[in-house]
CSV table of C-alpha atoms in Angstrom, one decimal:
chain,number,residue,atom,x,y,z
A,77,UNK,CA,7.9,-4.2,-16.9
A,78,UNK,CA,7.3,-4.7,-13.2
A,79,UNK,CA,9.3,-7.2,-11.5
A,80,UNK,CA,6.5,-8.7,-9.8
A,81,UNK,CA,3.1,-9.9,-11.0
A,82,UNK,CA,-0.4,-7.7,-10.3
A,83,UNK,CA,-3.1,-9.0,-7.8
A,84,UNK,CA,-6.1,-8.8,-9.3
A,85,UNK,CA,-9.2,-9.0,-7.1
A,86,UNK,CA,-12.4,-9.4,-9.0
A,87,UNK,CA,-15.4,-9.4,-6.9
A,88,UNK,CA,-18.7,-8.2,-6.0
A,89,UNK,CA,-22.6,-9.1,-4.9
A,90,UNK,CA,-23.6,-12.4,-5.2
A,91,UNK,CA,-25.8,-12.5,-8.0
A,92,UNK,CA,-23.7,-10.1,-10.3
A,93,UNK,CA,-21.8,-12.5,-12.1
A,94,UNK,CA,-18.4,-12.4,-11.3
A,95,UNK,CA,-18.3,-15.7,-12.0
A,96,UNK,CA,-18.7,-15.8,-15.5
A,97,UNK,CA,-17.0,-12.8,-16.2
A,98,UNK,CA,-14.2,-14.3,-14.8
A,99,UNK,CA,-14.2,-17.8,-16.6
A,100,UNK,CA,-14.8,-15.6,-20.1
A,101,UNK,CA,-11.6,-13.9,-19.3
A,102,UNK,CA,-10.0,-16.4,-18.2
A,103,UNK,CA,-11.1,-18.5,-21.4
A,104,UNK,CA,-8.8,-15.8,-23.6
A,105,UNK,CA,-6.1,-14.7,-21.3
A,106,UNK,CA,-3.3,-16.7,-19.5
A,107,UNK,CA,-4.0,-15.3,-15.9
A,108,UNK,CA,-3.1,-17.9,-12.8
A,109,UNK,CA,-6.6,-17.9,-11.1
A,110,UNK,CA,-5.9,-18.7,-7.0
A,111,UNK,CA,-8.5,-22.3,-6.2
A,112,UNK,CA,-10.1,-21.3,-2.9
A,113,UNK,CA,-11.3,-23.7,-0.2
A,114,UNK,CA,-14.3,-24.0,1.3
A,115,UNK,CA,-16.1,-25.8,3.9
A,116,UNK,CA,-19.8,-25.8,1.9
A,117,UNK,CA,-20.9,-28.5,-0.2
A,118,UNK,CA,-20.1,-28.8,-3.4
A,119,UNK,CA,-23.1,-27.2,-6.2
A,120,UNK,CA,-24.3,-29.7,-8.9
A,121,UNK,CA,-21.0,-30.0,-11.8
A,122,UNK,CA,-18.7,-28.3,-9.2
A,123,UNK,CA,-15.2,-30.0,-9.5
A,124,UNK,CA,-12.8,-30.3,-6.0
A,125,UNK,CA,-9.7,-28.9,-7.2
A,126,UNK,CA,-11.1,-26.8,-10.2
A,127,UNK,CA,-14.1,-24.8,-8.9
A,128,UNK,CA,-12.9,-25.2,-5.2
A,129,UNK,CA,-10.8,-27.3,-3.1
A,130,UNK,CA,-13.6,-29.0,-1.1
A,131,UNK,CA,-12.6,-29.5,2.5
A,132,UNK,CA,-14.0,-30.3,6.0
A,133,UNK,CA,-14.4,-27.6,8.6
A,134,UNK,CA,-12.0,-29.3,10.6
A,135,UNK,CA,-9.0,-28.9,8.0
A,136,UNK,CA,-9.9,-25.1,7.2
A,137,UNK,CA,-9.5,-24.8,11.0
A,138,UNK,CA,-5.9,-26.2,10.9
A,139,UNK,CA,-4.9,-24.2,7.8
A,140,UNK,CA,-6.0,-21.2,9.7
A,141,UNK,CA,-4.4,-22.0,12.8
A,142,UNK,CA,-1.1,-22.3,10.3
A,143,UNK,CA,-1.9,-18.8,9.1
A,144,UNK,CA,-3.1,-21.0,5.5
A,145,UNK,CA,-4.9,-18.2,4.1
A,146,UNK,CA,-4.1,-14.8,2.3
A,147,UNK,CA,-7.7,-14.3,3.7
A,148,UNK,CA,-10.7,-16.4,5.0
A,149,UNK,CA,-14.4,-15.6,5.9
A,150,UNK,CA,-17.5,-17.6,6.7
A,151,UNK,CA,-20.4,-16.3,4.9
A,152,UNK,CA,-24.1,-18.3,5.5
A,153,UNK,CA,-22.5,-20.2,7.5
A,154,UNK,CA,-19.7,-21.7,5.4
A,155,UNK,CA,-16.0,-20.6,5.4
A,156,UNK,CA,-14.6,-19.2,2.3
A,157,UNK,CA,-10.1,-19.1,2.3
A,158,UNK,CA,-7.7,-17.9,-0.5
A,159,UNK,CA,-4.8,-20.3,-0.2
A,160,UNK,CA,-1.3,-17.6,1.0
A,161,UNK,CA,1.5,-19.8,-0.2
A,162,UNK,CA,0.9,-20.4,-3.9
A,163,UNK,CA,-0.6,-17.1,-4.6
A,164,UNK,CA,2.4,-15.4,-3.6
A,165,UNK,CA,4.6,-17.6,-4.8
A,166,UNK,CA,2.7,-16.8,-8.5
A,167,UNK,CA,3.0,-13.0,-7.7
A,168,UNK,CA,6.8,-13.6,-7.0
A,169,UNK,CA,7.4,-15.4,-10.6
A,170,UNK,CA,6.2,-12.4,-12.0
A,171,UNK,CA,2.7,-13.7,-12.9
A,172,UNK,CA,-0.4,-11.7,-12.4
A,173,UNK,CA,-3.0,-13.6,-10.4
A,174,UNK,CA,-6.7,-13.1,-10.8
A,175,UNK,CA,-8.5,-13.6,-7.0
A,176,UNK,CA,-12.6,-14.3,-7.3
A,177,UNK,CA,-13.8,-13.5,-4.0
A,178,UNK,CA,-16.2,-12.4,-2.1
A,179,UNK,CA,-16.5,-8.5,-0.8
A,180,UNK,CA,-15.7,-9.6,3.0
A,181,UNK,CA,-12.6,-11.4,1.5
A,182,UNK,CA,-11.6,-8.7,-0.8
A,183,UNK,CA,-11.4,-6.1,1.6
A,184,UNK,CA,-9.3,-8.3,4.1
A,185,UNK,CA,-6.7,-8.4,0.9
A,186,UNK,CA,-6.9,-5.0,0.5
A,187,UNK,CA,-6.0,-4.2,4.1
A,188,UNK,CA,-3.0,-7.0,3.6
A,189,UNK,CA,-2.2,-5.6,0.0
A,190,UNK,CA,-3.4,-2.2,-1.1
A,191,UNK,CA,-1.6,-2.2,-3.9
A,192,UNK,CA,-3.7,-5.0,-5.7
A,193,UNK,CA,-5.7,-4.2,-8.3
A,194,UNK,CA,-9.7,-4.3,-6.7
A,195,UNK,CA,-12.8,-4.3,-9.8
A,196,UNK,CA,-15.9,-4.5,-8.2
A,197,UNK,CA,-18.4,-6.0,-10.4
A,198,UNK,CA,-22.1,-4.6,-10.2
A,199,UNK,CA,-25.2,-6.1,-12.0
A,200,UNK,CA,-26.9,-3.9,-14.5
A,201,UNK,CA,-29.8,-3.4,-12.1
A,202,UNK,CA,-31.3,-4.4,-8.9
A,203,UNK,CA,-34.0,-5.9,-10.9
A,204,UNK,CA,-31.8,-8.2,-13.0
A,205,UNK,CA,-29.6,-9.3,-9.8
A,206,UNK,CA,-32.7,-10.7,-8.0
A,207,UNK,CA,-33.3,-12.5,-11.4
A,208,UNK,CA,-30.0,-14.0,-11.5
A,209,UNK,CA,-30.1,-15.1,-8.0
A,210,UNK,CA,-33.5,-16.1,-8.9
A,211,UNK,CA,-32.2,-18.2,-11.8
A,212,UNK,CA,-29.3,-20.0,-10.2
A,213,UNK,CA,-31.9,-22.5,-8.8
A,214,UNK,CA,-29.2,-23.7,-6.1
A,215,UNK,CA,-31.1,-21.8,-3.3
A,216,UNK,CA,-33.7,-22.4,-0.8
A,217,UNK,CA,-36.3,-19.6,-0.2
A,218,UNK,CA,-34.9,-18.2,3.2
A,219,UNK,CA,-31.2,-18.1,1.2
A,220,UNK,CA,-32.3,-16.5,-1.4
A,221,UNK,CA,-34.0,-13.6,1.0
A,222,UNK,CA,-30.6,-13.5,2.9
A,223,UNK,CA,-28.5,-13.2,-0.2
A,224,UNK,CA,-30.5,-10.5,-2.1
A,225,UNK,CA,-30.5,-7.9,1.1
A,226,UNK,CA,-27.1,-9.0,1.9
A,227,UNK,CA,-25.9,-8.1,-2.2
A,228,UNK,CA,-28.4,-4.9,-1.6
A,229,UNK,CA,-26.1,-4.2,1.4
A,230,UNK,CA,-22.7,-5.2,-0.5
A,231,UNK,CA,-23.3,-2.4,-2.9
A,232,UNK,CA,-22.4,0.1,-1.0
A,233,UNK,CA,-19.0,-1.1,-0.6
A,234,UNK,CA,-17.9,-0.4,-4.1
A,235,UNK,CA,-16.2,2.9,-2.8
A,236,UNK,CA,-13.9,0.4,-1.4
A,237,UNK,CA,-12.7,-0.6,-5.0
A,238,UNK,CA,-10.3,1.0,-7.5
A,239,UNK,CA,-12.9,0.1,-10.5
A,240,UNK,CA,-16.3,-0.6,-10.7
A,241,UNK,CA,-17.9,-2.5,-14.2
A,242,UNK,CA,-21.3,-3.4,-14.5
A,243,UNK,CA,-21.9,-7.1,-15.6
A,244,UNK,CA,-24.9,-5.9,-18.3
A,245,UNK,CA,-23.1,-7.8,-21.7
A,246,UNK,CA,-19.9,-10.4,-20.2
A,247,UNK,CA,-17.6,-9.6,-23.7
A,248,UNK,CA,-18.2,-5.7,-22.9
A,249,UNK,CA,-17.5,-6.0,-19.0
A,250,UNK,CA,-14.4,-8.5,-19.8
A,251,UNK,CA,-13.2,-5.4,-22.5
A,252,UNK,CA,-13.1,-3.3,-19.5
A,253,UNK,CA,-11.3,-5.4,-17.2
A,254,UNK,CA,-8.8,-6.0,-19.6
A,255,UNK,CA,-8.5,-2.4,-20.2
A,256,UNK,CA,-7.9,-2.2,-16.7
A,257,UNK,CA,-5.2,-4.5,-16.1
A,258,UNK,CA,-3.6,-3.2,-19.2
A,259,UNK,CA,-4.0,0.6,-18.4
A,260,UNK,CA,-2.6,-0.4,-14.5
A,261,UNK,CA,0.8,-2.1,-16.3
A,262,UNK,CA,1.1,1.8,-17.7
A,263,UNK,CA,0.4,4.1,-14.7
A,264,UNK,CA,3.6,6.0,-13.5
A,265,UNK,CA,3.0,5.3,-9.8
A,266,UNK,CA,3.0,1.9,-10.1
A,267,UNK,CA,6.1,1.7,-12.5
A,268,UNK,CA,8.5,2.8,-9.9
A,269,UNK,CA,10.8,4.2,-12.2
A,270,UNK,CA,11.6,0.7,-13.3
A,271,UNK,CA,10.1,1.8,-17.0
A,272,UNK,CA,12.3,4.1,-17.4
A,273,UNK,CA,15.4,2.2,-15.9
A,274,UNK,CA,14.8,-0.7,-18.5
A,275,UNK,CA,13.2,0.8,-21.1
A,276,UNK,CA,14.3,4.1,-21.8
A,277,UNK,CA,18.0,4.3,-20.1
A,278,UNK,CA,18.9,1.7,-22.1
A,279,UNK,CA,21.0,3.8,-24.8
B,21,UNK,CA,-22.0,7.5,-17.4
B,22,UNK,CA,-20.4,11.1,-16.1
B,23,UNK,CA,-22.0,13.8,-17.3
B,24,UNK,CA,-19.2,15.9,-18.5
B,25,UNK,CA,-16.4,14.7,-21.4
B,26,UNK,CA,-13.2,13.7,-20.1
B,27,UNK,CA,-9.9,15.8,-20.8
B,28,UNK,CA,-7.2,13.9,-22.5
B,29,UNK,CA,-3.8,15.0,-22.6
B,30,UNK,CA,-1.7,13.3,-24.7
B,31,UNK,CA,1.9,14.5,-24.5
B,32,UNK,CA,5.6,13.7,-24.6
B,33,UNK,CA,9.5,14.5,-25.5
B,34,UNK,CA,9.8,15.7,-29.5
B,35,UNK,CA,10.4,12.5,-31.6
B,36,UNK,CA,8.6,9.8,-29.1
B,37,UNK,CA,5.5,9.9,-31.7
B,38,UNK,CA,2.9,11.2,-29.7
B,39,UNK,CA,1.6,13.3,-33.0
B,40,UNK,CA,1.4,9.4,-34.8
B,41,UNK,CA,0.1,7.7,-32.2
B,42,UNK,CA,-2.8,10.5,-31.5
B,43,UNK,CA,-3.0,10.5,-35.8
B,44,UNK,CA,-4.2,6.3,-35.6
B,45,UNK,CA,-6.4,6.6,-32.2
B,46,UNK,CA,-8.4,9.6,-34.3
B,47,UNK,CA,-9.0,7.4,-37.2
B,48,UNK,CA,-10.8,4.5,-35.4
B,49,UNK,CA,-12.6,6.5,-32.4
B,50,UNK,CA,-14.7,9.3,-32.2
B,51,UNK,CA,-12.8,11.4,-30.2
B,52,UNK,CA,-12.8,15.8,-30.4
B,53,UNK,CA,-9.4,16.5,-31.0
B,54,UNK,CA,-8.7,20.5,-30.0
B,55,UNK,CA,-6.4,22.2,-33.0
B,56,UNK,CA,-3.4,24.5,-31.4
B,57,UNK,CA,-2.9,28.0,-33.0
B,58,UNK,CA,0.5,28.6,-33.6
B,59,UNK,CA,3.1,31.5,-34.9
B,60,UNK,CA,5.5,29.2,-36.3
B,61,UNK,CA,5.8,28.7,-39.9
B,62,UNK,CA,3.8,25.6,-41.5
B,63,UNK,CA,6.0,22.2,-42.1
B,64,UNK,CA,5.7,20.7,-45.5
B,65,UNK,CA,2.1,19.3,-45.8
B,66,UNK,CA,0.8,20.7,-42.7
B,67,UNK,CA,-3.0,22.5,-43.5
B,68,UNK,CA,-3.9,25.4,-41.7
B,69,UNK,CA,-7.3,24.7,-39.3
B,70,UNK,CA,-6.3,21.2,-39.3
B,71,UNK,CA,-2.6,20.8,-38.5
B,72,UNK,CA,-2.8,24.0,-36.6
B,73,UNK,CA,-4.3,27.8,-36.8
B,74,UNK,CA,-1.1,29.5,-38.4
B,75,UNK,CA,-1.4,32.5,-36.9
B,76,UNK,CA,1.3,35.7,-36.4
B,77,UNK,CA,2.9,36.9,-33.3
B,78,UNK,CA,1.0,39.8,-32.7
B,79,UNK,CA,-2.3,37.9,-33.2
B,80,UNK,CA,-0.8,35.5,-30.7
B,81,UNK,CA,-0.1,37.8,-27.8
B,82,UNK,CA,-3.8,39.7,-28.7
B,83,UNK,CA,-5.3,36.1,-27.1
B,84,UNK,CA,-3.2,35.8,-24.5
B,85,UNK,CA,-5.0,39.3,-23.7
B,86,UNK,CA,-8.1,38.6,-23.8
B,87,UNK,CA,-7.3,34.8,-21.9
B,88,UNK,CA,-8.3,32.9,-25.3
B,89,UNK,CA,-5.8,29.8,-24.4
B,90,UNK,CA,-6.0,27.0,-21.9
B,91,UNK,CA,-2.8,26.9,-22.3
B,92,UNK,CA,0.1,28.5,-23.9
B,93,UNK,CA,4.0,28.2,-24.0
B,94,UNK,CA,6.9,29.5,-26.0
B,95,UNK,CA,9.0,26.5,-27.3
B,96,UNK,CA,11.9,27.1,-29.4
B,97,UNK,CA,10.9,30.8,-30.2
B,98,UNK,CA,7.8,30.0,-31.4
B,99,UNK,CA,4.3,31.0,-29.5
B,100,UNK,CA,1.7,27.3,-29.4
B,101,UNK,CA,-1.7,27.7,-27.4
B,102,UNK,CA,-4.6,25.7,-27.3
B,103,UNK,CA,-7.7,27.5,-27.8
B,104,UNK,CA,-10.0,27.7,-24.2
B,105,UNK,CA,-13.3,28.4,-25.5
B,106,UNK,CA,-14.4,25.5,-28.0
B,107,UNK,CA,-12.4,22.5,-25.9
B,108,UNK,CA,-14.7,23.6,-22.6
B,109,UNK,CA,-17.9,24.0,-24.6
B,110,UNK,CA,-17.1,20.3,-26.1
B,111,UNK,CA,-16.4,18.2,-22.7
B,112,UNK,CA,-19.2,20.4,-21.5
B,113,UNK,CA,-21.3,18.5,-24.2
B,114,UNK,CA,-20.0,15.1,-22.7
B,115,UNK,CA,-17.7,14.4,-25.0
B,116,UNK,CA,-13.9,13.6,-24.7
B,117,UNK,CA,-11.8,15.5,-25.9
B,118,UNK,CA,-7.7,14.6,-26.7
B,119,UNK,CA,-5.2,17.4,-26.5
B,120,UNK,CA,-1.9,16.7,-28.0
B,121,UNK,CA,0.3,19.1,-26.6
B,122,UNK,CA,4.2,19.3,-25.5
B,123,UNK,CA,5.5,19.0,-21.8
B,124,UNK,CA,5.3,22.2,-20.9
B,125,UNK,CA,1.6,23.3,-22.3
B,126,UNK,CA,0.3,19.5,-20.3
B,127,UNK,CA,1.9,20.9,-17.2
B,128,UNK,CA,0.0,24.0,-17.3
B,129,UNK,CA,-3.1,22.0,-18.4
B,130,UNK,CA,-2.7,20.0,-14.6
B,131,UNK,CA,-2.4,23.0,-13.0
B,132,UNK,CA,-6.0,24.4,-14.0
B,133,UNK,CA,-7.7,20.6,-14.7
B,134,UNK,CA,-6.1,18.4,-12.2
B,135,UNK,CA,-9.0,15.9,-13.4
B,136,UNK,CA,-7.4,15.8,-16.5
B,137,UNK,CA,-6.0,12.4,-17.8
B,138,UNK,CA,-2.1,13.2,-18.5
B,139,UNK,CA,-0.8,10.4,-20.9
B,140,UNK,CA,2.9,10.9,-21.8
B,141,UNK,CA,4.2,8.6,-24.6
B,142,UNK,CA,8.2,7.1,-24.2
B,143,UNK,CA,10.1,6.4,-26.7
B,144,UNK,CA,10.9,2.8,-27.0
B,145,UNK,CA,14.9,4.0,-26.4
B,146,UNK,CA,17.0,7.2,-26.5
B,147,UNK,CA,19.0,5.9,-29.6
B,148,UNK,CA,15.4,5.3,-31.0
B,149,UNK,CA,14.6,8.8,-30.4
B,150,UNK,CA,17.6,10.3,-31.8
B,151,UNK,CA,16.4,8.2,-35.2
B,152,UNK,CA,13.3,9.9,-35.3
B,153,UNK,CA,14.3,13.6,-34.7
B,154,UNK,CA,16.7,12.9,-37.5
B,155,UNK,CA,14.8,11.2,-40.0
B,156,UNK,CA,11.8,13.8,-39.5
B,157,UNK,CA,14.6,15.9,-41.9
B,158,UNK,CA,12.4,19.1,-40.9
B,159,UNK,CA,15.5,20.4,-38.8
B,160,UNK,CA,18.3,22.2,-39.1
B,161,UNK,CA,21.7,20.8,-37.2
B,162,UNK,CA,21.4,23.6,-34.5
B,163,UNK,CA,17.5,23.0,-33.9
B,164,UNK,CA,18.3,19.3,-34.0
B,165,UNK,CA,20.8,19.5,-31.3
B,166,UNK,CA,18.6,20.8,-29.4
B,167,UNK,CA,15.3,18.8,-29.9
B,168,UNK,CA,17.1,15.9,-28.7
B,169,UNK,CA,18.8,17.7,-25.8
B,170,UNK,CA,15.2,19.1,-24.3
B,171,UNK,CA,13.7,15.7,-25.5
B,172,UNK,CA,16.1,13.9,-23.2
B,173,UNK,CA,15.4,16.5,-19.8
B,174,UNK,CA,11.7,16.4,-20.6
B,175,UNK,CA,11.2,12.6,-20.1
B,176,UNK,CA,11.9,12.8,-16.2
B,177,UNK,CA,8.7,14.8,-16.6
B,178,UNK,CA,7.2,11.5,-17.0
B,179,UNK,CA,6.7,11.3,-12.9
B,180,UNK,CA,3.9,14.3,-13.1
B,181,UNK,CA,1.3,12.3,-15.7
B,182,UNK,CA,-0.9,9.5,-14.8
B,183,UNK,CA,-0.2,7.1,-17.4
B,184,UNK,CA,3.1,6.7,-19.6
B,185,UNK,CA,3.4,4.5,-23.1
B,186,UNK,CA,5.7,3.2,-24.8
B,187,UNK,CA,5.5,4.0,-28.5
B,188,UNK,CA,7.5,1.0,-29.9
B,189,UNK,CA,4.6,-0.2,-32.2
B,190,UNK,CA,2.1,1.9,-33.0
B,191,UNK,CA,-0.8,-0.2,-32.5
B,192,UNK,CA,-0.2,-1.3,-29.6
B,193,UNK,CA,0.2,2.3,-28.2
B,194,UNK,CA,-3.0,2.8,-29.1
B,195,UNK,CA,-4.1,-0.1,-28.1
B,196,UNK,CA,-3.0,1.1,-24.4
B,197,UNK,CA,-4.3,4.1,-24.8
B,198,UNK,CA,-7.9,3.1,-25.5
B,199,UNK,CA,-7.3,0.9,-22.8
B,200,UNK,CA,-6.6,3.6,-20.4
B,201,UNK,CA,-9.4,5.8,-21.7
B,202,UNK,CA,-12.0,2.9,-20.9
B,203,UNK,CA,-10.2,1.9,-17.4
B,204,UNK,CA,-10.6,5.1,-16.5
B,205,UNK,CA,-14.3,5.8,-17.2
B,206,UNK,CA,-14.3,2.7,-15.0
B,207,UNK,CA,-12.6,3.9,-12.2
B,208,UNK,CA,-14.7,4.4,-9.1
B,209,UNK,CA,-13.2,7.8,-7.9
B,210,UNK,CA,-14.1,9.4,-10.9
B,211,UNK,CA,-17.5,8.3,-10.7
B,212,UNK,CA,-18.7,10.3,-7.9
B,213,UNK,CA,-21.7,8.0,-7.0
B,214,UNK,CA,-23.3,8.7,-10.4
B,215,UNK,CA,-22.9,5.7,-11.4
B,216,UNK,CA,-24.7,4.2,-8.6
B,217,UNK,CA,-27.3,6.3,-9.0
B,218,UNK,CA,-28.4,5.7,-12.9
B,219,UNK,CA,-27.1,2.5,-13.3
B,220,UNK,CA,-28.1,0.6,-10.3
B,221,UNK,CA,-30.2,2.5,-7.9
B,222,UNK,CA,-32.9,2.5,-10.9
B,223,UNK,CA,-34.9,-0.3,-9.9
C-alpha cells in the first residue's frame, strides 16, 4: 500500500458528463470528493456546500491572494478554485481524493502534481455532446455557441491525460475508471518499492 | 478501439500462482491464451496441446533453428518456448492474447514487444511462498531448494514489469488483473489518436 492517498482528476468538455459519472461513482465508492468554489450563480437544485461553495468575487479574490487554491480559473466569466488545504490534508491521511474540474484547472494540477491520476472524459460523439449541452436547458443561446466550440477545442487536450473514457453508457465508463484507480494502486513505478518492503519482505 | 490485440504477459517467481490466477481469468473472459512447447516431462494431469506441447530436445533446438519461438529459455535443465507464429497471427486479428510465462522468457518477450503489458504476480509473503512450492509435492528436496532459492532472486525482477499483484486471494487477483487489462485499453498513449478518430471525430 502507498503511504499516501491518489489524486484523481476527472475531467473533460463541458457537455460530456463528467458530472454524473462522477456522482455514479461516487454513489458506490467511498472517495473524498474536493467542494470547489465559485463565484457563478448557483443552477436550479444546486446546494452551497454540496455542489459548490457559493462565494462572492470579492472572497475568491482574498483566498487567492492567500494562495487558497490548489488551482483556480475563470471560465465565461466566472472563477472556478479547488480549495489547497483540505485536499491535501485528505491526500496526507492516506485517502484518495476524486477532483471534478474543468480542463484549464486540470492541467494547472498537473503542472503542480504530475503524479495525479488525470481521466479525461469524452462524449460518445460530437453529435450527442451538443445534445447534452442542448438538453441541460441552463443556457442562453450565445452560451451555448461559446461552450460547444469551446468543448470542440477542449478535445484536443486529451493528449494531456493519462486515460481517456468515453461517457457513451455511465455504469460502463464508471467500470473503467474504477479499473483505473485500481490498476494505478498496482503499477510498479508508482509502488516505490514500498510493496515489496511491506508485503513481500515480511518473512 | 486499437486495431491490433494486446500482448499480455503474465509472469512471476515459481509458487506465487501465476499458473492459478491465469487458470480463473480464462474461465470468465475470452481471452487467446498461447500454449508453451516444452522438453520436460509431463506433471501428473498435465495434457499435452493444453498444458503444454511435450516435445523432445532435439525437436526443441530444430525450432530454435528455424526462429519458431517468441521466446525461449532453459530453466532448470529443461528447454520452454512459446510458439511465434500462431500468438502474432492472433493479436494481428485484434484479439488479446495472455502469455503465462517465467521471468526469464517475459524479459525476452520486453525486449522484442516493449508494448507488451508485463504483469508479475507476488506472493502474498516469502513464508507463503515456501508453502506452496512445498505443498505442490511435484519436487524433489534438491529441485525444491532450489525453486525457492531462484523464486526469491527473481522477485526483485518485479522493477522491469508494468504492473505487479499480489496473489493473496484469488479473486481479487483477477479482479486486478481485469482491471489493468481495461485501464489499459483506456490509457491515452496507447491509443495513438485512433480513438479520436472513430469514436469522436465521427460526427
Amino acid at each position: 500500500m502507498m503511504s499516501k492517498g491518489q489524486l484523481i482528476v476527472i475531467s473533460g468538455p463541458s457537455g460530456a458528463g463528467k458530472g454524473t459519472v462522477c456522482k455514479a461513482i461516487l454513489e458506490k465508492n467511498n472517495f473524498w470528493v474536493s467542494v470547489s468554489a465559485t463565484t457563478r450563480s448557483p443552477r436550479k437544485d444546486e446546494i452551497d456546500g454540496i455542489n459548490y461553495y457559493f462565494i462572492t468575487k470579492e472572497e475568491f479574490l482574498q483566498k487567492i491572494e492567500k494562495d487558497d487554491f490548489l488551482e483556480y480559473a475563470e471560465v465565461y466569466g466566472n472563477f472556478y478554485g479547488t480549495p489547497k488545504s483540505e485536499v491535501l490534508k485528505v491526500l496526507d491521511s492516506g485517502r484518495d481524493v476524486i477532483l471534478e474540474i474543468d480542463i484549464q484547472g486540470a492541467l494547472k494540477v498537473k503542472t503542480a502534481y504530475p503524479n495525479g491520476l488525470f481521466i479525461f472524459i469524452l462524449p460518445p460523439s460530437m453529435e450527442e455532446l451538443k445534445n447534452r449541452i442542448t438538453n441541460r436547458g441552463s443556457e442562453t443561446p450565445e452560451s451555448l455557441i461559446t461552450r460547444f466550440t469551446s468543448a470542440h477545442k477542449e478535445i484536443s487536450f486529451v493528449s494531456k491525460y493519462d486515460y481517456a473514457v468515453v461517457n457513451d453508457t455511465v455504469s460502463i465508463a464508471c467500470l473503467k475508471i474504477k479499473s483505473i484507480i485500481i490498476a494505478e494502486r498496482c503499477r510498479v513505478d508508482r509502488m516505490n518499492g514500498d510493496f515489496l518492503k511491506e508485503e513481500i519482505i515480511n518473512e
